[in-house]
N, CA, C and O of each residue as an XYZ file, in Angstrom:
308
protein
N      -5.171     -1.413     -4.391
C      -5.468     -1.279     -2.970
C      -4.198     -0.907     -2.212
O      -3.161     -1.552     -2.371
N      -4.283      0.118     -1.400
C      -3.099      0.532     -0.642
C      -2.545     -0.556      0.272
O      -1.339     -0.602      0.515
N      -3.397     -1.419      0.776
C      -2.924     -2.424      1.731
C      -2.301     -3.649      1.076
O      -1.849     -4.552      1.781
N      -2.264     -3.704     -0.236
C      -1.625     -4.843     -0.905
C      -0.142     -4.929     -0.574
O       0.451     -6.002     -0.687
N       0.467     -3.822     -0.167
C       1.887     -3.813      0.188
C       2.162     -4.733      1.372
O       3.298     -5.167      1.563
N       1.150     -5.033      2.162
C       1.302     -5.927      3.310
C       1.813     -7.291      2.857
O       2.510     -7.972      3.610
N       1.480     -7.690      1.654
C       1.809     -9.023      1.157
C       3.186     -9.117      0.521
O       3.595    -10.209      0.128
N       3.909     -8.025      0.404
C       5.203     -8.038     -0.301
C       6.191     -9.033      0.303
O       6.842     -9.771     -0.436
N       6.314     -9.068      1.614
C       7.249     -9.990      2.256
C       6.879    -11.439      2.039
O       7.748    -12.267      1.766
N       5.599    -11.758      2.156
C       5.138    -13.124      1.938
C       5.347    -13.544      0.484
O       5.785    -14.661      0.208
N       5.033    -12.647     -0.428
C       5.232    -12.960     -1.845
C       6.703    -13.250     -2.111
O       7.040    -14.203     -2.814
N       7.572    -12.425     -1.548
C       9.006    -12.647     -1.750
C       9.467    -13.965     -1.122
O      10.302    -14.664     -1.695
N       8.930    -14.305      0.045
C       9.318    -15.552      0.716
C       8.879    -16.772     -0.087
O       9.619    -17.751     -0.190
N       7.687    -16.714     -0.649
C       7.147    -17.857     -1.387
C       7.660    -17.892     -2.832
O       7.942    -18.958     -3.378
N       7.772    -16.729     -3.425
C       8.199    -16.621     -4.824
C       9.354    -15.623     -4.926
O       9.145    -14.495     -5.372
N      10.558    -16.010     -4.526
C      11.668    -15.055     -4.442
C      12.052    -14.391     -5.764
O      12.680    -13.333     -5.760
N      11.691    -14.984     -6.867
C      12.028    -14.392     -8.169
C      10.861    -13.630     -8.785
O      10.943    -13.178     -9.928
N       9.782    -13.488     -8.035
C       8.607    -12.775     -8.544
C       8.924    -11.302     -8.755
O       9.740    -10.717     -8.044
N       8.274    -10.727     -9.727
C       8.402     -9.299     -9.983
C       7.259     -8.576     -9.280
O       6.085     -8.860     -9.518
N       7.618     -7.648     -8.422
C       6.625     -6.847     -7.720
C       6.605     -5.455     -8.343
O       7.648     -4.821     -8.503
N       5.431     -4.995     -8.685
C       5.288     -3.668     -9.269
C       4.514     -2.810     -8.280
O       3.399     -3.145     -7.882
N       5.121     -1.707     -7.896
C       4.482     -0.799     -6.938
C       4.196      0.516     -7.646
O       5.115      1.217     -8.069
N       2.923      0.844     -7.771
C       2.514      2.108     -8.387
C       2.375      3.146     -7.282
O       1.664      2.930     -6.300
N       3.054      4.260     -7.448
C       3.040      5.296     -6.418
C       2.115      6.436     -6.822
O       2.058      6.837     -7.984
N       1.401      6.941     -5.839
C       0.524      8.096     -6.029
C       0.791      9.074     -4.896
O       1.343      8.698     -3.862
N       0.408     10.300     -5.085
C       0.566     11.273     -4.021
C      -0.437     10.958     -2.912
O      -1.527     10.462     -3.196
N      -0.088     11.236     -1.657
C      -0.994     10.930     -0.547
C      -2.372     11.571     -0.685
O      -3.370     10.957     -0.307
N      -2.451     12.777     -1.212
C      -3.762     13.428     -1.352
C      -4.623     12.692     -2.370
O      -5.833     12.576     -2.178
N      -4.023     12.189     -3.454
C      -4.776     11.395     -4.430
C      -5.299     10.110     -3.803
O      -6.434      9.703     -4.051
N      -4.463      9.479     -2.990
C      -4.877      8.256     -2.296
C      -6.047      8.549     -1.361
O      -7.042      7.824     -1.342
N      -5.912      9.620     -0.591
C      -6.960      9.972      0.378
C      -8.290     10.266     -0.310
O      -9.339      9.809      0.145
N      -8.254     11.018     -1.390
C      -9.494     11.339     -2.111
C     -10.112     10.080     -2.695
O     -11.325      9.886     -2.611
N      -9.289      9.225     -3.284
C      -9.796      7.988     -3.866
C     -10.449      7.096     -2.807
O     -11.541      6.567     -3.018
N      -9.771      6.935     -1.668
C     -10.323      6.094     -0.600
C     -11.583      6.715     -0.027
O     -12.556      6.014      0.250
N     -11.569      8.027      0.152
C     -12.729      8.714      0.729
C     -13.971      8.535     -0.145
O     -15.086      8.463      0.372
N     -13.788      8.465     -1.457
C     -14.916      8.357     -2.375
C     -15.305      6.915     -2.708
O     -16.275      6.687     -3.430
N     -14.550      5.940     -2.184
C     -14.810      4.532     -2.476
C     -15.723      3.928     -1.421
O     -15.549      4.158     -0.224
N     -16.695      3.154     -1.882
C     -17.564      2.443     -0.954
C     -16.883      1.147     -0.542
O     -16.572      0.299     -1.379
N     -16.658      1.007      0.756
C     -16.098     -0.228      1.287
C     -17.184     -0.982      2.038
O     -18.092     -0.376      2.607
N     -17.089     -2.277      2.038
C     -18.021     -3.105      2.783
C     -18.064     -2.599      4.232
O     -17.013     -2.416      4.846
N     -19.255     -2.372      4.784
C     -19.342     -1.834      6.147
C     -18.769     -2.767      7.211
O     -18.528     -2.335      8.338
N     -18.548     -4.023      6.878
C     -18.001     -4.963      7.845
C     -16.474     -4.937      7.899
O     -15.869     -5.571      8.764
N     -15.858     -4.208      6.979
C     -14.405     -4.057      7.043
C     -14.098     -2.795      7.833
O     -14.807     -1.794      7.728
N     -13.060     -2.851      8.606
C     -12.702     -1.675      9.406
C     -11.607     -0.902      8.694
O     -10.453     -0.900      9.122
N     -11.976     -0.252      7.610
C     -11.033      0.529      6.825
C     -11.407      1.994      6.940
O     -12.546      2.359      6.648
N     -10.467      2.855      7.363
C     -10.801      4.272      7.539
C     -11.072      4.948      6.202
O     -10.369      4.693      5.224
N     -12.068      5.792      6.152
C     -12.403      6.487      4.912
C     -12.327      8.001      5.054
O     -12.726      8.721      4.139
N     -11.832      8.493      6.165
C     -11.708      9.938      6.295
C     -11.055     10.335      7.605
O     -10.878      9.524      8.513
N     -10.706     11.603      7.670
C     -10.185     12.180      8.899
C      -8.811     11.679      9.298
O      -8.035     11.196      8.473
N      -8.533     11.809     10.595
C      -7.225     11.431     11.134
C      -6.913      9.953     10.947
O      -5.754      9.582     10.757
N      -7.926      9.116     11.000
C      -7.709      7.673     10.835
C      -7.197      7.361      9.428
O      -6.329      6.505      9.258
N      -7.729      8.048      8.430
C      -7.283      7.829      7.053
C      -5.847      8.324      6.869
O      -5.036      7.656      6.228
N      -5.536      9.481      7.425
C      -4.171     10.012      7.343
C      -3.196      9.042      8.010
O      -2.123      8.774      7.470
N      -3.556      8.523      9.164
C      -2.702      7.574      9.873
C      -2.500      6.302      9.053
O      -1.393      5.766      9.006
N      -3.554      5.819      8.409
C      -3.456      4.602      7.594
C      -2.535      4.828      6.399
O      -1.720      3.963      6.080
N      -2.650      5.966      5.742
C      -1.797      6.273      4.591
C      -0.342      6.358      5.030
O       0.542      5.838      4.349
N      -0.086      7.006      6.155
C       1.287      7.100      6.660
C       1.840      5.728      7.037
O       3.020      5.457      6.816
N       1.002      4.865      7.601
C       1.444      3.514      7.948
C       1.823      2.732      6.703
O       2.820      2.010      6.700
N       1.035      2.868      5.646
C       1.345      2.191      4.383
C       2.651      2.738      3.808
O       3.458      1.971      3.282
N       2.868      4.042      3.900
C       4.120      4.626      3.412
C       5.322      4.089      4.192
O       6.365      3.804      3.603
N       5.181      3.951      5.511
C       6.279      3.402      6.325
C       6.549      1.951      5.960
O       7.706      1.542      5.859
N       5.490      1.166      5.763
C       5.655     -0.236      5.399
C       6.302     -0.362      4.025
O       7.152     -1.228      3.816
N       5.909      0.488      3.095
C       6.512      0.481      1.762
C       7.995      0.789      1.850
O       8.807      0.129      1.202
N       8.355      1.785      2.647
C       9.772      2.127      2.829
C      10.535      0.952      3.441
O      11.679      0.693      3.067
N       9.911      0.250      4.369
C      10.542     -0.920      4.981
C      10.838     -1.981      3.928
O      11.960     -2.481      3.847
N       9.832     -2.329      3.120
C      10.049     -3.370      2.111
C      11.099     -2.950      1.106
O      11.872     -3.783      0.633
N      11.138     -1.673      0.773
C      12.160     -1.194     -0.169
C      13.561     -1.339      0.422
O      14.522     -1.556     -0.315
N      13.685     -1.220      1.744
C      14.993     -1.366      2.394
C      15.421     -2.821      2.497
O      16.594     -3.127      2.286
N      14.498     -3.730      2.817
C      14.903     -5.095      3.160
C      14.783     -6.115      2.028
O      15.438     -7.156      2.070
N      13.973     -5.839      1.037
C      13.850     -6.806     -0.062
C      14.828     -6.452     -1.176
O      15.090     -5.276     -1.426
N      15.367     -7.472     -1.844
C      16.299     -7.207     -2.947
C      15.524     -6.770     -4.190
O      15.195     -7.578     -5.058
N      15.248     -5.486     -4.246
C      14.420     -4.965     -5.339
C      15.254     -4.146     -6.309
O      16.204     -3.467     -5.922
N      14.881     -4.225     -7.563
C      15.405     -3.252     -8.520
C      14.283     -2.245     -8.698
O      13.163     -2.602     -9.063
N      14.590     -0.996     -8.440
C      13.557      0.038     -8.417
C      13.699      0.916     -9.645
O      14.782      1.409     -9.961
N      12.591      1.098    -10.324
C      12.553      2.008    -11.463
C      11.566      3.108    -11.147
O      10.395      2.838    -10.881
N      12.025      4.342    -11.173
C      11.141      5.478    -10.889
C      10.772      6.160    -12.187
O      11.633      6.531    -12.984
N       9.483      6.318    -12.382
C       8.994      7.019    -13.585
C       7.901      7.941    -13.186
O       7.338      8.636    -14.033
């Protein structure tokens, strides 16, 4: 789930030695996957258009933030 990154700070605060694994995908792959996924109608999660693009960009900004402020060892593959 793209929004799991929201929990990175809390996880680090509660479990400072925890290993966090972040799998990266291209934004278009994320958008297609989300667009084709059925979400509970009671959740307000964008599934297309400008709202989906904005949500993906927000997640990318949050990910960049956590990468800057948390003591992470990053492995790119």
